[in-house]
PDB file of N, CA and C in Angstrom:
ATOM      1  N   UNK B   1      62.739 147.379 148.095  1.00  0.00           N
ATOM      2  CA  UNK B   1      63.896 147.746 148.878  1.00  0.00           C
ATOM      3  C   UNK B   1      63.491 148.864 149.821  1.00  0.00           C
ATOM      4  N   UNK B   2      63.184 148.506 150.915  1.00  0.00           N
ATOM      5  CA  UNK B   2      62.935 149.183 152.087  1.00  0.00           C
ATOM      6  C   UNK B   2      63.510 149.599 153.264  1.00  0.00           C
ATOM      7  N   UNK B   3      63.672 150.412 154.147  1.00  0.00           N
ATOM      8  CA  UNK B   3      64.003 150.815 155.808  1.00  0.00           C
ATOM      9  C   UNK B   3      63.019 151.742 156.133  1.00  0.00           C
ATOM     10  N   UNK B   4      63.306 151.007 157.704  1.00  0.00           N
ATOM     11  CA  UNK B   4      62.393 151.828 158.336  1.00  0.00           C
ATOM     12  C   UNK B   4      63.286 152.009 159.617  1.00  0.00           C
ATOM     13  N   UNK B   5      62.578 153.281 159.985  1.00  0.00           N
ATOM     14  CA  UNK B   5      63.624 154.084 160.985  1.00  0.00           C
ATOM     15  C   UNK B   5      62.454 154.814 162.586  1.00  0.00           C
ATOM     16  N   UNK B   6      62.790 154.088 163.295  1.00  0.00           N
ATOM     17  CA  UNK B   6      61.950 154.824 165.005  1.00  0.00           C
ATOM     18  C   UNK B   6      62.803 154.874 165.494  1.00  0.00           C
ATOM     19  N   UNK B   7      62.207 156.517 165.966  1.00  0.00           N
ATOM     20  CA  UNK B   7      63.525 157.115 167.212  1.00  0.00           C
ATOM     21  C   UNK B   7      62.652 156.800 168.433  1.00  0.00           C
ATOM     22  N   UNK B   8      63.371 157.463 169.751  1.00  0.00           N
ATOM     23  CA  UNK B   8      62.888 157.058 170.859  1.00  0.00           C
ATOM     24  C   UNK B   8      61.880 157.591 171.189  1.00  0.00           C
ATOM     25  N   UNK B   9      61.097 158.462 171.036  1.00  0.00           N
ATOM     26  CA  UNK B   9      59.630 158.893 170.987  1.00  0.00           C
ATOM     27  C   UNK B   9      58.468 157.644 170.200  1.00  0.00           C
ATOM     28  N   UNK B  10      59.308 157.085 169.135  1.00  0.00           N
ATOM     29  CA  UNK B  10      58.420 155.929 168.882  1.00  0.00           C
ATOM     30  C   UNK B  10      57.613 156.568 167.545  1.00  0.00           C
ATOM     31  N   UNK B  11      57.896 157.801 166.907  1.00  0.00           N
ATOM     32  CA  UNK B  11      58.093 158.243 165.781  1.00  0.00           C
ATOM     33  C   UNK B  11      58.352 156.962 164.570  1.00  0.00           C
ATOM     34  N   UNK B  12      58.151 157.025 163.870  1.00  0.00           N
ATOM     35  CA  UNK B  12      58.552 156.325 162.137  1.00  0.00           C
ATOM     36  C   UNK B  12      58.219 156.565 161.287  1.00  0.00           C
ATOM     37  N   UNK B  13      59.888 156.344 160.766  1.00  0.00           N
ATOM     38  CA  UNK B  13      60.030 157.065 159.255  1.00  0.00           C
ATOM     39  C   UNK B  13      60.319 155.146 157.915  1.00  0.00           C
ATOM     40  N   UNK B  14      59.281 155.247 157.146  1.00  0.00           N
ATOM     41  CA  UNK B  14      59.579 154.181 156.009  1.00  0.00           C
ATOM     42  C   UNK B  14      59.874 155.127 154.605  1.00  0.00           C
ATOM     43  N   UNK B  15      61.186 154.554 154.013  1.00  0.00           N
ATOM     44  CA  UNK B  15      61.623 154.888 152.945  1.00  0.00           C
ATOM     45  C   UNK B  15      61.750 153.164 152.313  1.00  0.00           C
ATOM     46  N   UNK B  16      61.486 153.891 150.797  1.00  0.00           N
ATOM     47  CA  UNK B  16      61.465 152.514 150.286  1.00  0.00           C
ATOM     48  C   UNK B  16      61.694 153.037 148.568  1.00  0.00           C
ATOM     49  N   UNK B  17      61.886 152.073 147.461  1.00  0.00           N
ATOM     50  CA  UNK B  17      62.021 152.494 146.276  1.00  0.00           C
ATOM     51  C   UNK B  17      60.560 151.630 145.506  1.00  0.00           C
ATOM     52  N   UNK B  18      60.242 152.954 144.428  1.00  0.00           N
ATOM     53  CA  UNK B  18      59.260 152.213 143.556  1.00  0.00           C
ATOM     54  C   UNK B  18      59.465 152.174 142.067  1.00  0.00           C
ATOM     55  N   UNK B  19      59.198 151.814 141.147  1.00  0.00           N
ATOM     56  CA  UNK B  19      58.663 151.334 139.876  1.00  0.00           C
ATOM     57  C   UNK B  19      57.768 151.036 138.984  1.00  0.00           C
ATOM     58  N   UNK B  20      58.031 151.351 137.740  1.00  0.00           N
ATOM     59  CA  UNK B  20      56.807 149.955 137.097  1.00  0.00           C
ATOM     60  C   UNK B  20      57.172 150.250 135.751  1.00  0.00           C
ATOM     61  N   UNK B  21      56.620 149.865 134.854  1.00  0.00           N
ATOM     62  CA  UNK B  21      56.826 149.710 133.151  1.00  0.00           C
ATOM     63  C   UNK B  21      56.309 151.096 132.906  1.00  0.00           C
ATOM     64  N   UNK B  22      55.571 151.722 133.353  1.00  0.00           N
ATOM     65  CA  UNK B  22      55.360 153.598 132.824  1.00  0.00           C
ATOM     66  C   UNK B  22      55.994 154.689 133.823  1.00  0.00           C
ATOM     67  N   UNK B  23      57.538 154.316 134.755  1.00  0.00           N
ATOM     68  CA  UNK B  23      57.368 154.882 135.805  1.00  0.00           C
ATOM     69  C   UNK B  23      58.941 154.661 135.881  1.00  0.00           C
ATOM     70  N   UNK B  24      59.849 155.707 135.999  1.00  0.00           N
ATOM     71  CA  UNK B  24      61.107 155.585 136.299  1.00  0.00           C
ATOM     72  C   UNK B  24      61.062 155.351 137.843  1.00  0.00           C
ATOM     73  N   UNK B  25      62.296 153.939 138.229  1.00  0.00           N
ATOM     74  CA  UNK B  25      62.211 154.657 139.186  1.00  0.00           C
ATOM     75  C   UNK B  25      62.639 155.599 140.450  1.00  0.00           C
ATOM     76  N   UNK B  26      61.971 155.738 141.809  1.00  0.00           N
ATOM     77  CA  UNK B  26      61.909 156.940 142.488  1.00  0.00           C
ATOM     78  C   UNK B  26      61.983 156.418 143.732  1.00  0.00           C
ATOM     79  N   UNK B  27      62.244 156.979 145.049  1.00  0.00           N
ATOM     80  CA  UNK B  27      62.173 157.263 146.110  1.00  0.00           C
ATOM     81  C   UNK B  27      60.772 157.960 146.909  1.00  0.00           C
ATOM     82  N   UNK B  28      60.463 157.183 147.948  1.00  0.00           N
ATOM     83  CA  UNK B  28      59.332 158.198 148.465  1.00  0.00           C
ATOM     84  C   UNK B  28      59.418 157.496 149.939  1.00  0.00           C
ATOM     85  N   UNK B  29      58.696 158.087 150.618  1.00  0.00           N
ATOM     86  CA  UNK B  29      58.547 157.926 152.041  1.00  0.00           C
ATOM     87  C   UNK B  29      57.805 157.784 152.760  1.00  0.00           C
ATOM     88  N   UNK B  30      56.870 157.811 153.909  1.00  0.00           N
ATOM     89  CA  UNK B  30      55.887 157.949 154.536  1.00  0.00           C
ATOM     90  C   UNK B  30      56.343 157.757 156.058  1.00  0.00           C
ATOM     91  N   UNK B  31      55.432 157.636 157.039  1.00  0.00           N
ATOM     92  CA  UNK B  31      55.532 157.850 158.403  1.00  0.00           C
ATOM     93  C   UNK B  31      54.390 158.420 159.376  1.00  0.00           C
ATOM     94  N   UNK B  32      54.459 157.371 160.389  1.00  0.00           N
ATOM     95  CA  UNK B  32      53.371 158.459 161.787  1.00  0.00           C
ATOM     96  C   UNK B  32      54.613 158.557 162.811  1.00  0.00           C
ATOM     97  N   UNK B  33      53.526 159.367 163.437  1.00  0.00           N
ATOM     98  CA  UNK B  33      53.797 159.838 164.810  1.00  0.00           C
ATOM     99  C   UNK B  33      53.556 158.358 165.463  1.00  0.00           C
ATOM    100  N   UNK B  34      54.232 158.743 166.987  1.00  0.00           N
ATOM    101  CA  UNK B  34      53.653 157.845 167.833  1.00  0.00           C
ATOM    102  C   UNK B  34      52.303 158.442 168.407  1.00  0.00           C
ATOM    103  N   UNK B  35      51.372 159.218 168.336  1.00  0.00           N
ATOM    104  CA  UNK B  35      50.583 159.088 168.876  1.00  0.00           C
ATOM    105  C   UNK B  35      49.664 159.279 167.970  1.00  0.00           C
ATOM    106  N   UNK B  36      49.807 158.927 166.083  1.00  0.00           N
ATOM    107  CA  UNK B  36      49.240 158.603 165.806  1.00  0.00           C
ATOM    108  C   UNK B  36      48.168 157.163 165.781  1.00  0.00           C
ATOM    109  N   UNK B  37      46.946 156.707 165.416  1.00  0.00           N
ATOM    110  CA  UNK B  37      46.427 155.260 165.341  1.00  0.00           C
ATOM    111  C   UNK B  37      47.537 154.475 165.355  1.00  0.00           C
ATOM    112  N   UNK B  38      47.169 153.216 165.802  1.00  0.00           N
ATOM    113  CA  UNK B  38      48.089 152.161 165.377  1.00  0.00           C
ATOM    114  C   UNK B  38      47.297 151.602 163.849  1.00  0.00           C
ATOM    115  N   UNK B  39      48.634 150.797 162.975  1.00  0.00           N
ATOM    116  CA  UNK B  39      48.316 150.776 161.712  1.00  0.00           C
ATOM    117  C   UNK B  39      47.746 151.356 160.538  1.00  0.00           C
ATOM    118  N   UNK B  40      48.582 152.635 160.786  1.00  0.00           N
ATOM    119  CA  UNK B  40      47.798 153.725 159.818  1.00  0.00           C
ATOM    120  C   UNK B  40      49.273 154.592 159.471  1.00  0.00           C
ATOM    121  N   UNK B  41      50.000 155.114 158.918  1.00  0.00           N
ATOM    122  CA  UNK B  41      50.563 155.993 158.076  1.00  0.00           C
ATOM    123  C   UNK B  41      50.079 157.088 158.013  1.00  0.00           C
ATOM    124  N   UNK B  42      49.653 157.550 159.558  1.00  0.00           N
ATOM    125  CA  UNK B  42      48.604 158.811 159.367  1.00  0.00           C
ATOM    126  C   UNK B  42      49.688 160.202 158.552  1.00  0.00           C
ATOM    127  N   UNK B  43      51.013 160.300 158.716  1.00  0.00           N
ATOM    128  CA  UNK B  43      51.323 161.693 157.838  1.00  0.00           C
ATOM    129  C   UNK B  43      51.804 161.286 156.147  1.00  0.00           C
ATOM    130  N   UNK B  44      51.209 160.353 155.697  1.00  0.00           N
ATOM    131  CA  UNK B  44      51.271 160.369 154.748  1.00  0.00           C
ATOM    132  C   UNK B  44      52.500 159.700 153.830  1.00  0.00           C
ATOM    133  N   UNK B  45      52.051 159.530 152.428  1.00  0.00           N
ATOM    134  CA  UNK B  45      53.508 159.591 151.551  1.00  0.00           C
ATOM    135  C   UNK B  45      54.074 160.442 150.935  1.00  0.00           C
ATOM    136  N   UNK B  46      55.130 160.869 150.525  1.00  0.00           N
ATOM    137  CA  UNK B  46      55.558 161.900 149.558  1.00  0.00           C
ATOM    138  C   UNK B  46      56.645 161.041 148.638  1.00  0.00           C
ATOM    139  N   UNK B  47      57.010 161.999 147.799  1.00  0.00           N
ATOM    140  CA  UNK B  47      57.967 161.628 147.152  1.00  0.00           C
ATOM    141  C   UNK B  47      59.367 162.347 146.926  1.00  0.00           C
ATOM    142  N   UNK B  48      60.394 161.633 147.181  1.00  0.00           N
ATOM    143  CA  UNK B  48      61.487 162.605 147.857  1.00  0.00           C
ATOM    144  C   UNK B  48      62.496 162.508 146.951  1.00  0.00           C
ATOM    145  N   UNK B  49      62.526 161.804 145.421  1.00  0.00           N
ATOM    146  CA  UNK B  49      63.337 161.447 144.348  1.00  0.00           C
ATOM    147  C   UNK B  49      62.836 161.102 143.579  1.00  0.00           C
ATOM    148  N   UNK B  50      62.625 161.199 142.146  1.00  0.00           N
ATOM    149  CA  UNK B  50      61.913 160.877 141.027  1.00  0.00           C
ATOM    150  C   UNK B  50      63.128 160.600 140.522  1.00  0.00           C
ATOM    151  N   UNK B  51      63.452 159.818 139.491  1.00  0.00           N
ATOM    152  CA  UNK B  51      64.905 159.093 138.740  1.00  0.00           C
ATOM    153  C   UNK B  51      64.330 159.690 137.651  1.00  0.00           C
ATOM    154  N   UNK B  52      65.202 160.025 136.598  1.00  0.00           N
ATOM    155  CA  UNK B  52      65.137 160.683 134.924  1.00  0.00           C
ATOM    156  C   UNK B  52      65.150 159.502 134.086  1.00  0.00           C
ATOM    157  N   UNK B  53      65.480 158.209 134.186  1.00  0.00           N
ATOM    158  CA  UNK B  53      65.972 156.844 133.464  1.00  0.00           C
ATOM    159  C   UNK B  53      65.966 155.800 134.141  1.00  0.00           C
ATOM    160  N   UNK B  54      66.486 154.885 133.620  1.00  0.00           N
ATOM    161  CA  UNK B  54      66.338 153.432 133.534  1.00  0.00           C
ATOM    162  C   UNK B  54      67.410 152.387 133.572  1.00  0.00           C
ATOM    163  N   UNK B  55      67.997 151.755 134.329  1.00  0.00           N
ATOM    164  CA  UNK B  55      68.982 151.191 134.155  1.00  0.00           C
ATOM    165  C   UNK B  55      69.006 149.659 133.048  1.00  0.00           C
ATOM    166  N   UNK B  56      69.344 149.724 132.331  1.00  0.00           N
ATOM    167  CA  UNK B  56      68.774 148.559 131.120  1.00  0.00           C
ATOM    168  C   UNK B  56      69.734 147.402 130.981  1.00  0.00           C
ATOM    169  N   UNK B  57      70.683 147.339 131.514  1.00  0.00           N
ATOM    170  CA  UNK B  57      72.085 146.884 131.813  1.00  0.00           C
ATOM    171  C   UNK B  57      71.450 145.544 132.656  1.00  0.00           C
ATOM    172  N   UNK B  58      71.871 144.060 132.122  1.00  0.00           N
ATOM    173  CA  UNK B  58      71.283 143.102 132.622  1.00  0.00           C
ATOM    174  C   UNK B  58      72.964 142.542 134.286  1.00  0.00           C
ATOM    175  N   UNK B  59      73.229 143.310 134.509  1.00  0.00           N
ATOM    176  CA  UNK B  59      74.224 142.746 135.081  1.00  0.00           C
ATOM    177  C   UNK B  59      74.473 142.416 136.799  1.00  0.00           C
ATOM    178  N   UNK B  60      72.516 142.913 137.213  1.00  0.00           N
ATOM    179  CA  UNK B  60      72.246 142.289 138.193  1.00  0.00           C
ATOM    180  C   UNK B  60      72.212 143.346 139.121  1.00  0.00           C
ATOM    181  N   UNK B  61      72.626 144.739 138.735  1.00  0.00           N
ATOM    182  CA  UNK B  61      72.549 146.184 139.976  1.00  0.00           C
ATOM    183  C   UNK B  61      71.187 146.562 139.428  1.00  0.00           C
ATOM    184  N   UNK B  62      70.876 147.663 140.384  1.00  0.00           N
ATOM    185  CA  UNK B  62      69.486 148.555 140.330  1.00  0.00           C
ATOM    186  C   UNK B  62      70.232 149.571 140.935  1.00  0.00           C
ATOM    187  N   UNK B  63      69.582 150.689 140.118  1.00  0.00           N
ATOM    188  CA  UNK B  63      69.998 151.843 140.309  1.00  0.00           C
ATOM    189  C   UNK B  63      69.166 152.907 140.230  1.00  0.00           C
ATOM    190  N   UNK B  64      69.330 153.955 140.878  1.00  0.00           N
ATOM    191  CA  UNK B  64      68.463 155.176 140.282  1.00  0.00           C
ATOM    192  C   UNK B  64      69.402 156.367 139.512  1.00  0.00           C
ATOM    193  N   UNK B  65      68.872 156.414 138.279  1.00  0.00           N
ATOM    194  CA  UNK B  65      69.906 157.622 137.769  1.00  0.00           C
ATOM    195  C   UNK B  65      69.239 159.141 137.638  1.00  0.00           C
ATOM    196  N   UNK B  66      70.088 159.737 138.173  1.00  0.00           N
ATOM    197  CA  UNK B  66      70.061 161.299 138.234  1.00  0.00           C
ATOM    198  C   UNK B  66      70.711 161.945 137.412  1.00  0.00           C
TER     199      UNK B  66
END
């Protein structure tokens, strides 16, 4: 579950959610400049939400709980 966001400088911002079986999950982000390379994520990822739990509830939502 992803977006991605360019303003008019040509800037971008990707937010997206992650997971896995040892890993609540979290929020994180990444992004270049526009005058970074093309195809590169030159400033990096961070992580901008870590979740405390797990939603275990088979009823078809995903959630992050705080």
């Amino acid at each position: 579950m992803g977006s991605i966001a360019v303003d008019q400088n040509g800037n971008t911002a990707l937010g997206y959610s992650v997971s896995s079986s040892d890993m609540f999950p979290a929020i994180r982000y990444a992004g270049r400049l526009s005058s970074d390379p093309l195809n590169d994520l030159a400033q990096g990822e961070a992580n901008m939400f870590s979740g405390t739990g797990a939603q275990t509830d088979t009823n078809g939502r995903w959630a992050i709980i705080v």
